[in-house]
Amino acid sequence: MTAPGLKLGPIEVDPPVVLAPMAGVTNIAFRSLCRSYGAGLYVSEMISARALVEDNDNTLKKAGFGPDEDVRSIQLYGVDPEFVAGAVRKVVDDLGVHHVDLNMGCPSPKVTRHGGGAALPARPRLVGRIVEAAVRAAGPVPVTVKMRVGVSPRHETFLEAASAAVDGGAAAVALHARTAEQLYSGTADWSRIAELKAHVTSVPVLGNGDVWAASDALRMLAETGCDGVVVGRGCLGKPWLFRDLADAFAGRPLQGPARLGEVVEGMRRHLRLLVEQFGDEGLACRDFRKHVGWYLTGYPAGGERRRRLALASTLAEYDALLDELDPGEELGAGLEAAPRGHTHGPKEVTVPYGWLSPASLASDAAPGREADAWTSGG
Ligand SMILES: Cc1cc2nc3c(=O)[nH]c(=O)nc-3n(C[C@H](O)[C@H](O)[C@H](O)COP(=O)(O)O)c2cc1C
């Protein structure tokens, strides 16, 4: 299959594959690792617009890019048009960012409770104001928006919010085809992506949710007509998914599942990239622990060894344990598209009292500062 081109403003994304922003995961190290397997667009972790504007040290560190990142893509989260515009100006002017994505799908109760995250698209006029402010501040840099279907099946917002984003100047809209209430449970309803594609005709529509293998990406494009895919959990512990995606979109045969030796090689590279990024071996080793289970999903690695790997705190410890694994071992049969990462939910979404009333839906007012609380997840 030859993929149609995906353009986000002046950026050509070929193959039409985007690494989903994932808090705590898509840092410089992981982006670099993924990009080494295939082309595409690699988005940063979510960065709080307000924290960035206020020069929060941690946030500034998180917002960094590696020297090899010739297309710098960042995801910002904010609920106040002024702070979002300030953050956009900063990342464009100071960090030389080429693409800004706005997070409007975070289901964390910490922010939805105050009207932020996935609760925000319930105010399409506010979405429009935020996007407009971001687009004005971005100049020629394209601004995209990532959202969910809505708060719940009773309160779907994506069509109206997407229209508002497009009217505000968004260069593309990405849809995670679940409601906030679903969190990560069940399956993404790709028919909603098709609906969005029929609804938004002037800019590209990106589909997101449950691309576990390259064949899923091709199927998503074929079934929904979307212009590109956003890949999240499928690449956790499987950065070579981007190689498969590049091969699949180019019509080349796939290389087949990695043997355990390639997995171990990927783990060692990932860990070393984290050490380089953090400049702190202990911190990198602790951060890497969450990746261990994802990498070893479907491989015979032994329960005791997995436990010890998930507790390792030095490179030497990791290396010694990884040396014990048999590089010739194969992935278990039928596990090529095994889910990994979050699968929790559903859970009722808390929004401010009256947030979904007709008067509130028609409002363009930004929620209070509490909705800007730094959080992780999307
Ligand atoms: C660990 C983790 C962190 C996430 N963090 C963010 C985030 O910061 N911003 C965002 O828009 N989505 C975030 N998401 C959601 C993903 O970008 C994506 O929309 C979701 O996982 C569905 O896609 P998938 O089925 O390909 O994983 C996160 C998901 C996971 C698993």
Short mmCIF file of C-alpha atoms and ligand atoms in Angstrom, two decimals:
data_model
loop_
_atom_site.label_atom_id
_atom_site.label_comp_id
_atom_site.label_asym_id
_atom_site.label_seq_id
_atom_site.Cartn_x
_atom_site.Cartn_y
_atom_site.Cartn_z
CA MET A 1 0.00 0.00 0.00
CA THR A 2 1.32 3.41 -0.87
CA ALA A 3 0.36 5.91 1.80
CA PRO A 4 -1.02 9.25 0.74
CA GLY A 5 1.16 12.13 1.99
CA LEU A 6 0.58 13.70 5.37
CA LYS A 7 1.38 17.38 5.72
CA LEU A 8 1.18 19.31 8.96
CA GLY A 9 1.63 22.84 7.75
CA PRO A 10 5.03 22.80 6.06
CA ILE A 11 6.10 19.49 7.66
CA GLU A 12 5.90 16.40 5.52
CA VAL A 13 5.34 13.30 7.62
CA ASP A 14 6.27 10.25 5.59
CA PRO A 15 5.27 7.59 6.47
CA PRO A 16 2.18 9.19 8.03
CA VAL A 17 3.06 7.97 11.49
CA VAL A 18 3.24 10.00 14.68
CA LEU A 19 4.64 8.84 18.01
CA ALA A 20 1.93 9.68 20.55
CA PRO A 21 2.90 12.01 23.35
CA MET A 22 3.23 9.88 26.48
CA ALA A 23 4.09 11.50 29.77
CA GLY A 24 7.07 9.85 31.43
CA VAL A 25 7.89 7.94 28.25
CA THR A 26 8.41 10.03 25.12
CA ASN A 27 11.47 11.88 26.35
CA ILE A 28 14.60 12.59 24.30
CA ALA A 29 15.96 9.07 24.84
CA PHE A 30 12.83 7.23 23.75
CA ARG A 31 12.21 9.54 20.79
CA SER A 32 15.76 9.04 19.62
CA LEU A 33 15.47 5.26 19.94
CA CYS A 34 12.16 5.14 18.05
CA ARG A 35 13.42 7.45 15.32
CA SER A 36 16.43 5.21 14.75
CA TYR A 37 14.00 2.57 13.46
CA GLY A 38 11.95 4.65 11.03
CA ALA A 39 10.83 8.04 9.88
CA GLY A 40 7.75 9.80 11.20
CA LEU A 41 7.01 12.56 13.66
CA TYR A 42 8.10 12.09 17.26
CA VAL A 43 6.21 14.20 19.79
CA SER A 44 7.54 15.12 23.24
CA GLU A 45 5.95 14.31 26.56
CA MET A 46 3.23 16.66 27.68
CA ILE A 47 4.62 19.96 28.92
CA SER A 48 2.58 22.30 31.10
CA ALA A 49 2.23 25.69 29.39
CA ARG A 50 1.94 27.53 32.68
CA ALA A 51 4.99 25.79 34.21
CA LEU A 52 6.96 26.61 31.08
CA VAL A 53 5.98 30.26 31.16
CA GLU A 54 6.86 30.35 34.85
CA ASP A 55 10.31 28.86 34.10
CA ASN A 56 9.84 25.76 36.22
CA ASP A 57 13.24 24.00 36.19
CA ASN A 58 11.92 20.48 35.77
CA THR A 59 9.59 21.53 32.98
CA LEU A 60 12.38 23.32 31.13
CA LYS A 61 14.48 20.15 31.34
CA LYS A 62 11.61 18.02 30.05
CA ALA A 63 11.06 20.40 27.16
CA GLY A 64 14.57 19.84 25.81
CA PHE A 65 15.48 18.25 22.48
CA GLY A 66 18.38 16.11 21.36
CA PRO A 67 20.93 17.35 18.81
CA ASP A 68 19.67 14.78 16.29
CA GLU A 69 16.08 16.05 16.39
CA ASP A 70 15.79 17.96 13.16
CA VAL A 71 12.02 18.17 13.54
CA ARG A 72 11.24 19.31 17.05
CA SER A 73 7.74 18.47 18.11
CA ILE A 74 6.29 19.35 21.49
CA GLN A 75 2.99 18.76 23.21
CA LEU A 76 1.69 21.56 25.43
CA TYR A 77 -1.08 21.41 27.96
CA GLY A 78 -2.90 24.50 29.07
CA VAL A 79 -6.38 25.85 29.66
CA ASP A 80 -5.74 29.58 29.47
CA PRO A 81 -5.23 31.13 26.01
CA GLU A 82 -2.74 33.67 27.36
CA PHE A 83 -0.50 31.10 29.02
CA VAL A 84 -0.72 28.78 26.03
CA ALA A 85 0.29 31.64 23.71
CA GLY A 86 3.17 32.56 26.04
CA ALA A 87 4.37 28.96 26.09
CA VAL A 88 4.10 28.65 22.32
CA ARG A 89 6.15 31.81 21.81
CA LYS A 90 8.77 30.43 24.16
CA VAL A 91 9.10 27.02 22.54
CA VAL A 92 9.19 28.51 19.06
CA ASP A 93 11.63 31.33 19.86
CA ASP A 94 13.86 29.68 22.46
CA LEU A 95 13.70 25.98 21.56
CA GLY A 96 13.29 26.27 17.80
CA VAL A 97 10.28 23.97 17.85
CA HIS A 98 8.78 23.01 14.47
CA HIS A 99 5.45 21.58 15.62
CA VAL A 100 3.19 22.20 18.59
CA ASP A 101 0.46 19.79 19.65
CA LEU A 102 -2.16 20.85 22.19
CA ASN A 103 -3.38 18.26 24.68
CA MET A 104 -7.13 18.33 25.09
CA GLY A 105 -7.63 14.71 26.05
CA CYS A 106 -6.01 14.16 29.43
CA PRO A 107 -8.49 12.16 31.54
CA SER A 108 -6.78 12.69 34.89
CA PRO A 109 -9.35 13.60 37.56
CA LYS A 110 -6.81 16.11 38.87
CA VAL A 111 -7.51 18.30 35.85
CA THR A 112 -10.98 17.28 34.60
CA ARG A 113 -12.33 18.04 38.09
CA HIS A 114 -11.43 21.66 37.42
CA GLY A 115 -12.55 21.72 33.77
CA GLY A 116 -9.13 20.99 32.22
CA GLY A 117 -7.85 18.14 30.03
CA ALA A 118 -10.56 16.03 28.46
CA ALA A 119 -13.23 18.28 30.00
CA LEU A 120 -12.00 21.27 28.01
CA PRO A 121 -13.54 20.35 24.62
CA ALA A 122 -16.96 20.60 26.28
CA ARG A 123 -16.42 24.34 25.72
CA PRO A 124 -15.80 24.51 21.96
CA ARG A 125 -15.60 28.31 22.05
CA LEU A 126 -12.79 28.07 24.59
CA VAL A 127 -11.07 25.46 22.40
CA GLY A 128 -11.28 27.96 19.55
CA ARG A 129 -9.80 30.75 21.68
CA ILE A 130 -6.90 28.57 22.87
CA VAL A 131 -6.08 27.32 19.39
CA GLU A 132 -6.35 30.79 17.89
CA ALA A 133 -4.00 32.22 20.50
CA ALA A 134 -1.54 29.36 19.98
CA VAL A 135 -1.65 29.68 16.19
CA ARG A 136 -1.08 33.42 16.34
CA ALA A 137 1.90 32.93 18.66
CA ALA A 138 3.29 30.08 16.55
CA GLY A 139 3.64 32.07 13.32
CA PRO A 140 4.55 29.59 10.57
CA VAL A 141 4.86 26.65 13.01
CA PRO A 142 1.87 24.30 12.70
CA VAL A 143 -0.33 23.75 15.74
CA THR A 144 -2.36 20.56 16.06
CA VAL A 145 -4.88 19.39 18.64
CA LYS A 146 -5.30 15.98 20.21
CA MET A 147 -8.60 15.11 21.83
CA ARG A 148 -10.85 12.26 22.85
CA VAL A 149 -14.42 11.51 21.69
CA GLY A 150 -15.85 13.34 24.67
CA VAL A 151 -16.31 13.17 28.38
CA SER A 152 -18.58 10.11 28.12
CA PRO A 153 -21.02 8.60 25.60
CA ARG A 154 -23.60 11.03 27.03
CA HIS A 155 -21.37 14.02 26.35
CA GLU A 156 -19.53 13.66 23.07
CA THR A 157 -17.68 16.77 22.06
CA PHE A 158 -15.23 15.85 19.32
CA LEU A 159 -17.07 17.12 16.25
CA GLU A 160 -17.84 20.54 17.64
CA ALA A 161 -14.47 20.89 19.33
CA ALA A 162 -12.67 19.84 16.15
CA SER A 163 -14.58 22.43 14.13
CA ALA A 164 -13.62 25.08 16.66
CA ALA A 165 -9.97 23.98 16.50
CA VAL A 166 -9.96 24.09 12.71
CA ASP A 167 -11.64 27.50 12.67
CA GLY A 168 -8.96 28.62 15.13
CA GLY A 169 -6.27 27.62 12.65
CA ALA A 170 -5.29 24.07 13.72
CA ALA A 171 -3.14 22.32 11.10
CA ALA A 172 -4.60 18.90 11.99
CA VAL A 173 -6.82 17.22 14.54
CA ALA A 174 -5.97 13.88 16.18
CA LEU A 175 -8.64 11.75 17.78
CA HIS A 176 -8.06 9.10 20.43
CA ALA A 177 -11.23 7.17 19.70
CA ARG A 178 -12.26 6.64 23.31
CA THR A 179 -14.15 8.84 25.72
CA ALA A 180 -12.44 10.10 28.85
CA GLU A 181 -14.76 7.83 30.84
CA GLN A 182 -13.33 4.80 29.06
CA LEU A 183 -9.76 5.78 30.02
CA TYR A 184 -7.84 2.96 28.28
CA SER A 185 -10.43 0.17 28.56
CA GLY A 186 -12.25 -1.71 25.82
CA THR A 187 -11.33 -0.98 22.25
CA ALA A 188 -11.03 2.33 20.49
CA ASP A 189 -14.05 2.96 18.26
CA TRP A 190 -12.43 3.74 14.94
CA SER A 191 -15.81 4.58 13.38
CA ARG A 192 -15.53 7.87 15.30
CA ILE A 193 -12.31 8.61 13.42
CA ALA A 194 -14.19 8.02 10.16
CA GLU A 195 -16.89 10.40 11.39
CA LEU A 196 -14.30 13.06 12.17
CA LYS A 197 -12.67 12.57 8.78
CA ALA A 198 -16.04 13.13 7.09
CA HIS A 199 -16.61 16.19 9.26
CA VAL A 200 -13.22 17.89 8.93
CA THR A 201 -12.34 18.39 5.31
CA SER A 202 -9.85 21.26 5.31
CA VAL A 203 -6.99 19.80 7.40
CA PRO A 204 -5.65 16.29 8.01
CA VAL A 205 -7.29 14.00 10.56
CA LEU A 206 -5.09 11.67 12.57
CA GLY A 207 -6.45 8.47 14.08
CA ASN A 208 -5.35 7.18 17.45
CA GLY A 209 -6.12 4.15 19.56
CA ASP A 210 -5.09 0.52 19.52
CA VAL A 211 -2.46 0.42 16.80
CA TRP A 212 -0.55 -2.53 18.21
CA ALA A 213 1.04 -3.71 14.97
CA ALA A 214 1.79 -2.24 11.54
CA SER A 215 -1.19 -4.04 10.04
CA ASP A 216 -3.46 -2.15 12.47
CA ALA A 217 -2.16 1.16 11.10
CA LEU A 218 -2.93 0.19 7.51
CA ARG A 219 -6.35 -1.05 8.57
CA MET A 220 -7.07 2.18 10.44
CA LEU A 221 -6.27 4.22 7.33
CA ALA A 222 -8.35 1.94 5.12
CA GLU A 223 -11.33 1.76 7.46
CA THR A 224 -11.50 5.40 8.48
CA GLY A 225 -9.93 7.33 5.60
CA CYS A 226 -7.77 9.18 8.15
CA ASP A 227 -4.59 10.85 6.95
CA GLY A 228 -2.18 9.41 9.49
CA VAL A 229 -1.91 7.33 12.63
CA VAL A 230 -0.76 8.25 16.12
CA VAL A 231 0.91 5.32 17.87
CA GLY A 232 1.12 5.15 21.65
CA ARG A 233 1.19 1.99 23.72
CA GLY A 234 1.99 -0.26 20.76
CA CYS A 235 5.59 0.93 20.77
CA LEU A 236 6.17 0.58 24.52
CA GLY A 237 9.00 -1.92 24.76
CA LYS A 238 8.76 -2.22 20.98
CA PRO A 239 10.43 0.79 19.33
CA TRP A 240 11.01 -1.34 16.21
CA LEU A 241 7.29 -0.99 15.56
CA PHE A 242 8.36 2.16 13.68
CA ARG A 243 10.48 0.00 11.37
CA ASP A 244 7.48 -2.24 10.75
CA LEU A 245 5.31 0.80 10.09
CA ALA A 246 7.83 2.24 7.61
CA ASP A 247 8.05 -1.15 5.85
CA ALA A 248 4.28 -1.62 5.80
CA PHE A 249 3.58 1.86 4.41
CA ALA A 250 6.27 1.37 1.75
CA GLY A 251 4.80 -2.00 0.81
CA ARG A 252 7.92 -3.91 1.91
CA PRO A 253 7.66 -7.24 3.71
CA LEU A 254 7.98 -6.96 7.50
CA GLN A 255 11.02 -8.42 9.23
CA GLY A 256 8.92 -10.45 11.63
CA PRO A 257 8.91 -10.31 15.42
CA ALA A 258 12.20 -9.50 17.16
CA ARG A 259 14.10 -12.34 18.79
CA LEU A 260 15.02 -11.86 22.41
CA GLY A 261 18.55 -10.82 21.37
CA GLU A 262 17.21 -7.79 19.50
CA VAL A 263 14.95 -6.96 22.43
CA VAL A 264 17.93 -7.03 24.80
CA GLU A 265 19.93 -4.87 22.39
CA GLY A 266 17.05 -2.35 22.34
CA MET A 267 16.91 -2.38 26.14
CA ARG A 268 20.63 -1.70 26.45
CA ARG A 269 20.45 1.17 23.95
CA HIS A 270 17.38 2.67 25.59
CA LEU A 271 18.99 2.53 29.02
CA ARG A 272 22.20 4.16 27.80
CA LEU A 273 20.24 6.90 26.04
CA LEU A 274 18.45 7.59 29.32
CA VAL A 275 21.76 7.77 31.19
CA GLU A 276 22.97 10.25 28.56
CA GLN A 277 19.78 12.30 28.81
CA PHE A 278 19.59 12.43 32.60
CA GLY A 279 23.33 12.54 33.19
CA ASP A 280 22.60 10.36 36.20
CA GLU A 281 22.95 6.56 36.04
CA GLY A 282 20.82 5.88 39.13
CA LEU A 283 17.96 8.05 37.92
CA ALA A 284 18.09 6.51 34.45
CA CYS A 285 18.09 2.98 35.87
CA ARG A 286 15.09 3.69 38.09
CA ASP A 287 13.24 5.33 35.20
CA PHE A 288 13.96 2.34 32.99
CA ARG A 289 12.31 -0.10 35.41
CA LYS A 290 8.85 0.64 34.04
CA HIS A 291 10.02 -0.33 30.55
CA VAL A 292 11.33 -3.77 31.53
CA GLY A 293 7.94 -5.51 31.60
CA TRP A 294 6.95 -3.92 28.29
CA TYR A 295 10.13 -5.11 26.54
CA LEU A 296 9.80 -8.64 27.84
CA THR A 297 6.07 -9.03 27.09
CA GLY A 298 5.66 -12.38 25.34
CA TYR A 299 9.25 -13.62 25.83
CA PRO A 300 10.40 -16.38 28.16
CA ALA A 301 12.52 -14.39 30.61
CA GLY A 302 11.70 -16.06 33.93
CA GLY A 303 9.68 -14.54 36.74
CA GLU A 304 12.60 -14.19 39.14
CA ARG A 305 14.82 -12.51 36.51
CA ARG A 306 12.01 -10.09 35.59
CA ARG A 307 11.66 -9.16 39.24
CA ARG A 308 15.40 -8.57 39.59
CA LEU A 309 15.48 -6.53 36.38
CA ALA A 310 12.64 -4.40 37.67
CA LEU A 311 14.73 -3.62 40.75
CA ALA A 312 18.10 -3.02 39.10
CA SER A 313 19.74 0.28 39.92
CA THR A 314 23.01 0.27 37.98
CA LEU A 315 23.98 -0.35 34.36
CA ALA A 316 26.21 -3.21 35.49
CA GLU A 317 23.30 -4.91 37.24
CA TYR A 318 21.09 -4.58 34.17
CA ASP A 319 23.85 -5.82 31.88
CA ALA A 320 24.56 -8.87 34.03
CA LEU A 321 20.88 -9.82 34.12
CA LEU A 322 20.37 -9.20 30.40
CA ASP A 323 23.45 -11.35 29.66
CA GLU A 324 21.60 -14.29 31.19
CA LEU A 325 18.82 -14.12 28.57
CA ASP A 326 18.98 -16.40 25.54
CA PRO A 327 19.20 -14.15 22.44
CA GLY A 328 17.71 -16.88 20.25
CA GLU A 329 14.40 -17.07 22.11
CA GLU A 330 11.35 -16.12 20.06
CA LEU A 331 8.23 -14.17 20.84
CA GLY A 332 5.38 -16.43 21.96
CA ALA A 333 2.99 -17.44 19.19
CA GLY A 334 0.16 -15.00 18.50
CA LEU A 335 1.65 -12.27 20.69
CA GLU A 336 2.78 -9.88 17.95
CA ALA A 337 -0.01 -7.43 18.71
CA ALA A 338 -0.19 -8.07 22.45
CA PRO A 339 -1.47 -5.00 24.32
CA ARG A 340 0.95 -3.29 26.71
CA GLY A 341 0.78 -0.25 28.95
CA HIS A 342 -2.40 1.17 30.44
CA THR A 343 -5.61 -0.84 30.05
CA HIS A 344 -7.46 0.50 33.06
CA GLY A 345 -10.97 1.98 33.12
CA PRO A 346 -13.77 2.74 32.71
CA LYS A 347 -14.24 5.33 35.44
CA GLU A 348 -16.76 8.08 35.85
CA VAL A 349 -15.31 11.46 34.94
CA THR A 350 -15.50 14.22 37.50
CA VAL A 351 -16.12 17.66 36.07
CA PRO A 352 -16.97 20.89 37.89
CA TYR A 353 -20.58 21.30 39.00
CA GLY A 354 -22.64 22.59 36.06
CA TRP A 355 -19.75 22.13 33.57
CA LEU A 356 -22.02 20.27 31.14
CA SER A 357 -24.99 22.63 31.45
CA PRO A 358 -26.07 24.52 28.30
CA ALA A 359 -24.81 27.84 29.67
CA SER A 360 -21.40 26.37 30.48
CA LEU A 361 -21.15 24.63 27.09
CA ALA A 362 -21.70 27.97 25.39
CA SER A 363 -19.07 29.74 27.50
CA ASP A 364 -15.60 30.62 26.28
CA ALA A 365 -14.20 31.24 29.76
CA ALA A 366 -11.06 29.40 30.82
CA PRO A 367 -11.34 27.26 33.95
CA GLY A 368 -9.43 28.35 37.03
CA ARG A 369 -5.75 27.91 37.70
CA GLU A 370 -6.33 24.51 39.39
CA ALA A 371 -7.08 23.03 35.94
CA ASP A 372 -3.50 23.86 35.00
CA ALA A 373 -2.16 21.52 37.70
CA TRP A 374 0.78 19.58 36.34
CA THR A 375 -0.27 16.04 35.68
CA SER A 376 0.73 13.11 33.56
CA GLY A 377 -1.21 11.07 31.10
CA GLY A 378 -3.60 11.61 28.23
C1 LIG B 1 1.94 6.18 29.79
C2 LIG B 1 1.05 7.04 28.95
C3 LIG B 1 1.19 8.41 29.01
C4 LIG B 1 0.38 9.23 28.21
N1 LIG B 1 0.59 10.57 28.23
C5 LIG B 1 -0.09 11.36 27.35
C6 LIG B 1 0.20 12.74 27.24
O1 LIG B 1 1.04 13.27 27.94
N2 LIG B 1 -0.51 13.47 26.32
C7 LIG B 1 -1.47 12.92 25.52
O2 LIG B 1 -2.08 13.61 24.70
N3 LIG B 1 -1.75 11.60 25.61
C8 LIG B 1 -1.07 10.83 26.48
N4 LIG B 1 -1.33 9.48 26.52
C9 LIG B 1 -2.32 8.93 25.60
C10 LIG B 1 -1.66 8.49 24.30
O3 LIG B 1 -1.06 9.57 23.64
C11 LIG B 1 -2.69 7.84 23.36
O4 LIG B 1 -3.66 8.80 23.04
C12 LIG B 1 -3.38 6.64 23.99
O5 LIG B 1 -2.46 5.81 24.65
C13 LIG B 1 -4.14 5.83 22.92
O6 LIG B 1 -3.30 5.44 21.91
P1 LIG B 1 -2.67 3.94 21.87
O7 LIG B 1 -3.83 2.98 21.87
O8 LIG B 1 -1.88 3.91 20.60
O9 LIG B 1 -1.87 3.79 23.10
C14 LIG B 1 -0.57 8.65 27.34
C15 LIG B 1 -0.72 7.26 27.31
C16 LIG B 1 0.08 6.46 28.09
C17 LIG B 1 -0.07 4.98 27.98
#
